[in-house]
Short mmCIF file of C-alpha atoms in Angstrom, two decimals:
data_model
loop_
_atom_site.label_atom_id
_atom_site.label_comp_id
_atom_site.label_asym_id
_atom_site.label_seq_id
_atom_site.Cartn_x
_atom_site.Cartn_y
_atom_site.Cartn_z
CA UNK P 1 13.65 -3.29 -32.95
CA UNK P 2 10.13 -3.25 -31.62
CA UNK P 3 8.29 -1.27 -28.90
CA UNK P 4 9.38 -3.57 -25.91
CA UNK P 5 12.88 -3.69 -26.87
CA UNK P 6 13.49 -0.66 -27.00
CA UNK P 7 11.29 0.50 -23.79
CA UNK P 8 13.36 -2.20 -21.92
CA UNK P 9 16.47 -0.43 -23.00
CA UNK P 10 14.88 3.13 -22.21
CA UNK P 11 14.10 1.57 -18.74
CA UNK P 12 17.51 0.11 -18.34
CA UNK P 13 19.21 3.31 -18.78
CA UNK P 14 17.84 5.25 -16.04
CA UNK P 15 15.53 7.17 -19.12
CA UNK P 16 12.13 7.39 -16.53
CA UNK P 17 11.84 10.31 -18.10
CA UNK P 18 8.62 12.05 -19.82
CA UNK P 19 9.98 12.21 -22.81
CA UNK P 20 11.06 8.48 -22.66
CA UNK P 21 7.86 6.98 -21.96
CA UNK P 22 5.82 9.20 -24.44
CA UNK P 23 8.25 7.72 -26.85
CA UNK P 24 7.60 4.44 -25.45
CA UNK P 25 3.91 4.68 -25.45
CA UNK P 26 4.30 6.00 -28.95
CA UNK P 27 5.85 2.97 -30.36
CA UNK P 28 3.36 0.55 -28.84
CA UNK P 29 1.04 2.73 -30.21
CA UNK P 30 2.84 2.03 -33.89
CA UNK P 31 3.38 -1.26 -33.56
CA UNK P 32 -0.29 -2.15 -32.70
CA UNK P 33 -0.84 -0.77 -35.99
CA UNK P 34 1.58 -1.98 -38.20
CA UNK P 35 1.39 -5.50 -36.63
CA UNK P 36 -2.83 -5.57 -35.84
CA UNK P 37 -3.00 -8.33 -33.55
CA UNK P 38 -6.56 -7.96 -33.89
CA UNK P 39 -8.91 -8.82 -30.87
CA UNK P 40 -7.66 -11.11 -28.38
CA UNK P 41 -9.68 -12.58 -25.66
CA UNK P 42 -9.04 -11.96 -22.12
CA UNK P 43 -10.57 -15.52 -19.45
CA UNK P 44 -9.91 -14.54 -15.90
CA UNK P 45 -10.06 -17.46 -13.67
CA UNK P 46 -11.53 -20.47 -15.97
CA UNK P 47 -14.15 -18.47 -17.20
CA UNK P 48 -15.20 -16.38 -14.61
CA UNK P 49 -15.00 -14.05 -16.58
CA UNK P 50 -14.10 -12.99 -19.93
CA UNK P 51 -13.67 -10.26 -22.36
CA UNK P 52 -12.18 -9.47 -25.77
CA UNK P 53 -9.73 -6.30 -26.55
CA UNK P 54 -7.62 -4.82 -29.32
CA UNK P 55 -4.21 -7.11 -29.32
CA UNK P 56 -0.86 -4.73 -28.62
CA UNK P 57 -1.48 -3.25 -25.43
CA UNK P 58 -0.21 -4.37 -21.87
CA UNK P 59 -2.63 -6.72 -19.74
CA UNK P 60 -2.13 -4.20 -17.10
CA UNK P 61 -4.19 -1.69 -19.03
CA UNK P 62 -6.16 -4.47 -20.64
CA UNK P 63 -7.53 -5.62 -17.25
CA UNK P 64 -8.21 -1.95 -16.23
CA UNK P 65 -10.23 -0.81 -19.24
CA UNK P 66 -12.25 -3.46 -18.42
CA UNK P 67 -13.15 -2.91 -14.48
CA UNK P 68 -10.00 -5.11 -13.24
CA UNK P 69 -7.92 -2.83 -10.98
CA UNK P 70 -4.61 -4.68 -10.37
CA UNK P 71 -2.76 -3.01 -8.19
CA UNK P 72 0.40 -1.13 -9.41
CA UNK P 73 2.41 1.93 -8.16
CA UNK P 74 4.87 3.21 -10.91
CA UNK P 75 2.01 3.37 -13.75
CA UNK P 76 3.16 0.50 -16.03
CA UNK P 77 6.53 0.93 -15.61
CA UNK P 78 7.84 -2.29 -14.42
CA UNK P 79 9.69 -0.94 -11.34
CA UNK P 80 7.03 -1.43 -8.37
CA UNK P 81 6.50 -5.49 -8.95
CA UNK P 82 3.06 -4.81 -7.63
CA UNK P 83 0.65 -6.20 -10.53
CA UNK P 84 1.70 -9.18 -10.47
CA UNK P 85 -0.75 -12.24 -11.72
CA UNK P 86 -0.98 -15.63 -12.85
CA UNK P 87 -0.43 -16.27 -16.66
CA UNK P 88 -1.78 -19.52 -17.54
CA UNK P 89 -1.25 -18.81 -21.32
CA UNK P 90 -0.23 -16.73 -23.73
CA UNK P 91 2.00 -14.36 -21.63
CA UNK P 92 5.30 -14.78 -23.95
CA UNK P 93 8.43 -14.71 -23.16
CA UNK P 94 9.36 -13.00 -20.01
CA UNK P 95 11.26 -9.73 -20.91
CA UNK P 96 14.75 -8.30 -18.96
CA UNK P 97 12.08 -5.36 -16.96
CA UNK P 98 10.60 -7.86 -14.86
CA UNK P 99 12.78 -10.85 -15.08
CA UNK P 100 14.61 -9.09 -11.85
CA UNK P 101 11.39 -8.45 -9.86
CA UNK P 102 10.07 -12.97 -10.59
CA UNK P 103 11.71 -15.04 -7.49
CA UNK P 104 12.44 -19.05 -8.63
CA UNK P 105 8.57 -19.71 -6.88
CA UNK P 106 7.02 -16.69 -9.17
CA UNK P 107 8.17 -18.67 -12.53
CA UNK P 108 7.15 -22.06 -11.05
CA UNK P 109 3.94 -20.44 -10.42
CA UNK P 110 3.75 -18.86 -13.54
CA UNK P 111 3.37 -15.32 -12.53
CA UNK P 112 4.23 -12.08 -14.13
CA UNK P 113 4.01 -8.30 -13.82
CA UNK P 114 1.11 -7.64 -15.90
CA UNK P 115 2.17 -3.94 -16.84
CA UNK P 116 4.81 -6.17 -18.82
CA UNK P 117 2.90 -8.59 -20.37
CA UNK P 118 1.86 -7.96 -24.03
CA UNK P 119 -1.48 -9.07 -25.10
CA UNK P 120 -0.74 -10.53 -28.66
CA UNK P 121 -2.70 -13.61 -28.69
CA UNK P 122 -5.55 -15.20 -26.41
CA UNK P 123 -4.38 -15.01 -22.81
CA UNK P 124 -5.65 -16.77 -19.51
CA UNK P 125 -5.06 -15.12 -16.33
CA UNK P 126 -6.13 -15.90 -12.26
CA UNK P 127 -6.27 -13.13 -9.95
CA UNK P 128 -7.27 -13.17 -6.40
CA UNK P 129 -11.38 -12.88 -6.48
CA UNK P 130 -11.20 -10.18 -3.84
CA UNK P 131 -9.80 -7.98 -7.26
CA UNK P 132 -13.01 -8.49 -8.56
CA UNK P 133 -14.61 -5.87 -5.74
CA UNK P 134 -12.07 -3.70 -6.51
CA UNK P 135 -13.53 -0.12 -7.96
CA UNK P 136 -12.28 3.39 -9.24
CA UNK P 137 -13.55 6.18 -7.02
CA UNK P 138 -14.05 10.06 -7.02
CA UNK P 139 -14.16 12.11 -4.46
CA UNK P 140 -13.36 15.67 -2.92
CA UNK P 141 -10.63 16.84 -0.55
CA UNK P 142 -12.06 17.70 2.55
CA UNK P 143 -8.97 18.62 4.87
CA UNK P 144 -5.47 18.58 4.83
CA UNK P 145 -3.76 18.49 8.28
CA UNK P 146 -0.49 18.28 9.16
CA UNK P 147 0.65 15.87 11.64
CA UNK P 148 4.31 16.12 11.58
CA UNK P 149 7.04 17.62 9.67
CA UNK P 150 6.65 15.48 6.92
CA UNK P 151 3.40 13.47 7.15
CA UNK P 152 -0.12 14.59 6.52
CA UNK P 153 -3.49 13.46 6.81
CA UNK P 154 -5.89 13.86 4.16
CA UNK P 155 -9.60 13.40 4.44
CA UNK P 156 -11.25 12.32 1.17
CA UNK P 157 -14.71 12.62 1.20
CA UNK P 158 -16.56 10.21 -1.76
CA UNK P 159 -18.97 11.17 -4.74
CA UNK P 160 -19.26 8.50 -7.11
CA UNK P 161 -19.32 6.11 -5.57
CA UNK P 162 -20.60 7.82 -2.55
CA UNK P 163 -19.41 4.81 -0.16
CA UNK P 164 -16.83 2.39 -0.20
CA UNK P 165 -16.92 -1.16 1.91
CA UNK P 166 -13.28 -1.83 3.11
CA UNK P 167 -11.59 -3.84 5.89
CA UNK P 168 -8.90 -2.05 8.31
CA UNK P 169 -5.53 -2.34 7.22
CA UNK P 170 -6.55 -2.31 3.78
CA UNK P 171 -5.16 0.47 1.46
CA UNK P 172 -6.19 2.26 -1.77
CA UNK P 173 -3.82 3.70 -5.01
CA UNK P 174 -4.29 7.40 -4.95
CA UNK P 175 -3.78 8.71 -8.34
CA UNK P 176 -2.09 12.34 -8.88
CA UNK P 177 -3.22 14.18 -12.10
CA UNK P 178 -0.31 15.47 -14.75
CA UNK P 179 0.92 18.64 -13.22
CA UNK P 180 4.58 21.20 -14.48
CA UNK P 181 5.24 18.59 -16.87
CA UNK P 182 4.98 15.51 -14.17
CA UNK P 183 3.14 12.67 -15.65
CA UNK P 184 0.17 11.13 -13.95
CA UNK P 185 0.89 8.37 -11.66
CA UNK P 186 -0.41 6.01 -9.16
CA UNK P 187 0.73 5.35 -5.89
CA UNK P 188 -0.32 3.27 -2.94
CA UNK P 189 -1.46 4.48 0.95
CA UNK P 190 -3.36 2.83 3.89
CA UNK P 191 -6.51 4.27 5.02
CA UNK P 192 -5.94 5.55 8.30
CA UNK P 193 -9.83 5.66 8.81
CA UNK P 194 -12.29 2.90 10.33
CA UNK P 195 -14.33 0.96 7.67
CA UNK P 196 -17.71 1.94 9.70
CA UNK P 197 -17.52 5.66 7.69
CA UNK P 198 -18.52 4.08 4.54
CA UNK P 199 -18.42 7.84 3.04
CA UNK P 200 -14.83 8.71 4.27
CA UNK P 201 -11.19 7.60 3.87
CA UNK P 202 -8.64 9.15 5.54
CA UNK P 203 -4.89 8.56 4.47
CA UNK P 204 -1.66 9.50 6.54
CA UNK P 205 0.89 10.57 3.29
CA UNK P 206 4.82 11.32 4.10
CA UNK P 207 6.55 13.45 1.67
CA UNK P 208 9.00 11.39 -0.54
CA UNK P 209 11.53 13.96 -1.91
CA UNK P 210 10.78 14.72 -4.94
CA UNK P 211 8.04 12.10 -5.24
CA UNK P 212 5.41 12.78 -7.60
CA UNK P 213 2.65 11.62 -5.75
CA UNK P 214 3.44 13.22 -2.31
CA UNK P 215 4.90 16.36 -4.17
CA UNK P 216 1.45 16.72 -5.66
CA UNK P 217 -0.08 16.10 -2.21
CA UNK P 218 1.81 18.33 -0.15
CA UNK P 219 2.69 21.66 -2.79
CA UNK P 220 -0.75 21.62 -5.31
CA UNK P 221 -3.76 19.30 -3.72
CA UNK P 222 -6.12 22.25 -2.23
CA UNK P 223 -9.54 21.30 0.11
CA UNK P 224 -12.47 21.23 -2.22
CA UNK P 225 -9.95 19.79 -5.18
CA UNK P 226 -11.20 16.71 -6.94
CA UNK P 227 -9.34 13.70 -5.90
CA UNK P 228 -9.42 9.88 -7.86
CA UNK P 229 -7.88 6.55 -6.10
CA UNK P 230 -9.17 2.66 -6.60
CA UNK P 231 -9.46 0.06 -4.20
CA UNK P 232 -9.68 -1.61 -1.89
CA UNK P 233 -6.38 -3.40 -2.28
CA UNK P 234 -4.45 -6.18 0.47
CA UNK P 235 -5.05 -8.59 2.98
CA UNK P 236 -3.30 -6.93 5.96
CA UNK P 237 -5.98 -7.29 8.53
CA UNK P 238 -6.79 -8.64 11.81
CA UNK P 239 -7.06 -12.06 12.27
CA UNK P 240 -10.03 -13.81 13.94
CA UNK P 241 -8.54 -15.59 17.04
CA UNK P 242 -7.97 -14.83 20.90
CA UNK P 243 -4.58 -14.44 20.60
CA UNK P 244 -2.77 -11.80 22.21
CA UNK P 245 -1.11 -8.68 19.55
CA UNK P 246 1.76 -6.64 19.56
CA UNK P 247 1.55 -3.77 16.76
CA UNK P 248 4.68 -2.52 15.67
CA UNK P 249 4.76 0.90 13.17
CA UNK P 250 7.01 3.43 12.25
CA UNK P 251 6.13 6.77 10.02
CA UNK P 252 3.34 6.71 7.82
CA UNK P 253 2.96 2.85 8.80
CA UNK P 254 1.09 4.12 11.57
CA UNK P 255 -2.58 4.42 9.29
CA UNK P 256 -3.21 0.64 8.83
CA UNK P 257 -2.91 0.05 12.90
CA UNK P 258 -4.43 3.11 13.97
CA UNK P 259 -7.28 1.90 11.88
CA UNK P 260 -6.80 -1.53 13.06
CA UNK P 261 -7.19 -0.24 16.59
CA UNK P 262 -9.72 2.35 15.99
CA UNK P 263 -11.81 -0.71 14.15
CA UNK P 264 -11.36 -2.89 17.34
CA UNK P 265 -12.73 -0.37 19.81
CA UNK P 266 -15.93 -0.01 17.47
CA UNK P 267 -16.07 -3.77 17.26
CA UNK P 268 -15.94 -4.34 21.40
CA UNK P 269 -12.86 -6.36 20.79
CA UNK P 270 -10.72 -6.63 23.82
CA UNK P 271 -7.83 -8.71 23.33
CA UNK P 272 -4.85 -7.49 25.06
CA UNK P 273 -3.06 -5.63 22.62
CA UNK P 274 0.59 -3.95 22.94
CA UNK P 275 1.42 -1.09 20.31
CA UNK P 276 5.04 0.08 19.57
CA UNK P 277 5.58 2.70 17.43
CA UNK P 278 9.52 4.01 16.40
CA UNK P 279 10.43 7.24 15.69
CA UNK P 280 13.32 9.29 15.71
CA UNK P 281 12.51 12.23 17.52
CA UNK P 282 9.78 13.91 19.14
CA UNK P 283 8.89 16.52 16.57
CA UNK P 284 7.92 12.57 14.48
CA UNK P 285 5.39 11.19 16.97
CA UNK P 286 2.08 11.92 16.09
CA UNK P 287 -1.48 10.89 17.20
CA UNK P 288 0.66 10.67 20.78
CA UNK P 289 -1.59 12.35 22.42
CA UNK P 290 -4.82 10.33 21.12
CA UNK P 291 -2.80 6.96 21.90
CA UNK P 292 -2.11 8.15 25.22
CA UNK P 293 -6.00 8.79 25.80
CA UNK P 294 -6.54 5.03 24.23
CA UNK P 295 -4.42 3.44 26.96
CA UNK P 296 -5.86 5.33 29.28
CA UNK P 297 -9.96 4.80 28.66
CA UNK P 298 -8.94 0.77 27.59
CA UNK P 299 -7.34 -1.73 30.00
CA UNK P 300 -6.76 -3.85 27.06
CA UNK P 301 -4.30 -1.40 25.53
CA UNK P 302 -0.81 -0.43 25.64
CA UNK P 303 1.16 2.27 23.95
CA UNK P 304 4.97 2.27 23.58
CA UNK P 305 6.71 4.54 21.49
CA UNK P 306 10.03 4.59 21.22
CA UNK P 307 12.53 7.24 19.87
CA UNK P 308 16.01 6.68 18.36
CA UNK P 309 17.80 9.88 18.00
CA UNK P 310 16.21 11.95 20.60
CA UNK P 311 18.34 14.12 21.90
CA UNK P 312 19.79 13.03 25.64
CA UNK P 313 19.17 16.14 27.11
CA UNK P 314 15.53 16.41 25.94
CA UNK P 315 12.21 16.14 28.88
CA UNK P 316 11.51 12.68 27.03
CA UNK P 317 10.72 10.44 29.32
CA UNK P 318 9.69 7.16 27.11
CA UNK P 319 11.95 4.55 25.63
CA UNK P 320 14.91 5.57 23.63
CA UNK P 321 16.72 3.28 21.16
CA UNK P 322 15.61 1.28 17.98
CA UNK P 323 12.44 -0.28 18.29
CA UNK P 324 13.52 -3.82 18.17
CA UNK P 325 15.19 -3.47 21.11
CA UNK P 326 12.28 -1.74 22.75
CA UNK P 327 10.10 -4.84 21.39
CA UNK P 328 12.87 -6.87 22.89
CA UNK P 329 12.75 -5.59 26.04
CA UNK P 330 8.71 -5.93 26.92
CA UNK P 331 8.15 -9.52 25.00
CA UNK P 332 11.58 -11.76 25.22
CA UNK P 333 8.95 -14.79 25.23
CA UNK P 334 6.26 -13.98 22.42
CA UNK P 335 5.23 -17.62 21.81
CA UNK P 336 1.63 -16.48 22.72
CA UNK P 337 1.26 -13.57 20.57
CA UNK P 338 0.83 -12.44 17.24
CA UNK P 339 1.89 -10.02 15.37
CA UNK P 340 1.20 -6.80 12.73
CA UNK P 341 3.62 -4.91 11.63
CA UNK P 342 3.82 -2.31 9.23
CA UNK P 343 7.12 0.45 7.86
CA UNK P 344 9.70 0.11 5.75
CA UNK P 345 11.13 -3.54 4.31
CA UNK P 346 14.56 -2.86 6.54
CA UNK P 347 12.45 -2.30 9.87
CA UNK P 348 9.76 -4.94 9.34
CA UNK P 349 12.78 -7.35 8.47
CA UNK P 350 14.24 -6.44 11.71
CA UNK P 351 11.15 -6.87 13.78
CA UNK P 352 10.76 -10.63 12.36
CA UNK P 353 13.56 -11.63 13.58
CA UNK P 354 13.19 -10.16 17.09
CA UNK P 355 9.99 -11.79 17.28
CA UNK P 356 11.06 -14.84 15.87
CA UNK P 357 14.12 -15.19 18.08
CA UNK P 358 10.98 -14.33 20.85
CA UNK P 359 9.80 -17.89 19.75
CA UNK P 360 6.67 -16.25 17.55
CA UNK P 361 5.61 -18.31 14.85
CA UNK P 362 6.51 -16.84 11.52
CA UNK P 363 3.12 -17.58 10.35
CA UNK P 364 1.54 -15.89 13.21
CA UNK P 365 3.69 -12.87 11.74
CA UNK P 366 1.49 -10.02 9.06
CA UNK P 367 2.79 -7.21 8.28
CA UNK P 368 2.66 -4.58 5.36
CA UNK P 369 5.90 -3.11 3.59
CA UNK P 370 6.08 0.01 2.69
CA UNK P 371 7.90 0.34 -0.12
#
């Protein structure tokens, strides 16, 4: 039974474990050197570029030893479906870990998670070329600020580099050191920030129960602690046309638009822009008061938020209910507008269709899933 066998099976039966992927990583490890693939050459995009590394390891790895930060938020794992690239050749057979995560148009395509594909032979990749200005960064912790219950906003401030060029709605994979026996992982947030502070990035983190990331973020990361994230990642961003927006958030979703918005104002961009924003109760809006001041000092700009289980009894005096219907309510005809969107896969889902069934183009549709 070799190394990927057998981490499939550890994988398959729930064994995420420390112990399981040391084991894992372990036989890899032995069967490089038993088997000695020998060097293998990496070609990236016909030749753009190309590089040569010890046969065995994952292309995942491969790619990031060498400068290539593909994306990827459960460290190799095979659970995120993040890294995923084009395999031109010498990918092999596609293994039961990511055979769930590859739609019909994926294997057409020939694409593959990349933290699954063994580099055994010569292989030829294509990535996006905007992965190519993708770098690892240091930096320091400058603040730490609550903003709700369970959402905070960190300020990173950057040493090496010292700046970073990114465009709002963009987002970066913050990596948490090894910490009580937690492994180190990687996971991915949107800077909140706009992309004029070249030196800054700001990130608005909710807790995940028992999350390794946001456990580390919330119980151990201090100011003035050392802090290492790559980037930047996506092409959630504003569009270049005159067309009206409607904004729709919920949560931590909020960073992308808020820099979005921020970005705008810096810009002297004034198309008429409408931002909803769902939360359950009050104690879960945050930057309210800020928006509040935006709609107030910008004609352009419009802030609805919305809250779903407020109590009835409360001084609220905004809209109640889910925020589809809210969206439903102010744009039953959205055939003009377009739209960014960013929350959880259930909620974005949701807010297509509203808009959608508000005769909005699907292609006139971005959004950003959080996973």
């Amino acid at each position: 039974m070799n190394a990927d066998i057998l981490h499939s099976i550890l994988i398959g039966a729930g064994f995420l474990t420390v112990t399981g992927i040391v084991l894992a990583a372990l036989l890899v490890l032995a069967e490089k050197k038993i088997l000695n693939y020998g060097e293998c050459k990496i070609d990236i995009n016909a030749g753009e570029k190309e590089f040569t590394v010890d046969g065995g390891g994952a292309l995942l790895f491969a790619l990031a030893e060498n400068g290539i930060y593909v994306p990827s938020a459960c460290g190799g794992r095979g659970s995120c479906a993040y890294c995923k690239v084009k395999v031109l050749e010498g990918g092999g057979v596609i293994g039961p870990v990511e055979e769930p995560y590859l739609t019909p148009e994926d294997r057409q395509n020939n694409v593959r998670l990349s933290c699954q594909v063994k580099v055994r032979n010569d292989v030829k990749i294509e990535i996006p070329k905007e992965l190519f200005l993708v770098r690892k960064f240091s930096g320091i912790l400058e603040h730490k600020k609550p903003l709700t219950h369970d959402i905070v906003e960190v300020r990173i401030r950057l040493r090496e580099p010292a700046s970073i060029d990114f465009v709002a709605g963009q987002y970066v994979q913050l990596e948490s050191p090894e910490y009580k026996g937690r492994e180190s992982v990687m996971r991915a947030y949107s800077i909140s920030s706009v992309p004029s502070d070249k030196e800054h990035i700001e990130l608005n983190i909710r807790r995940v129960p028992d999350g390794i990331c946001t456990t580390w973020v919330f119980d151990h990361l201090k100011e003035g602690d050392k802090v290492a994230f790559s980037g930047p990642y996506g092409d959630f961003q504003l569009q270049d046309t005159d067309a009206p927006i409607i904004c729709i958030a919920g949560g931590s979703g909020m960073a992308p638009i808020w820099s979005i918005l921020h970005d705008m104002i810096k810009k002297g961009i004034r198309r008429p822009a409408t931002y909803f924003f769902g939360a359950r109760e009050q104690r879960d809006l945050f930057y309210h008061e800020e928006l509040q001041k935006l709609e107030k000092e910008h004609d352009w700009f419009r802030y609805v938020p919305s809250l779903s289980g407020e109590a009835e009894d409360s001084d609220w005096q905004g809209e109640r209910g889910l925020i589809t219907d809210t969206v439903k309510k102010y744009f039953p005809d959205a055939a003009q507008h377009e739209a960014y969107l960013c929350g959880s896969p259930g909620m974005i889902d949701a807010c297509v269709t509203v808009l959608t069934d508000g005769k909005m183009p699907e292609d006139k549709i971005y959004y950003d899933k959080f996973a």
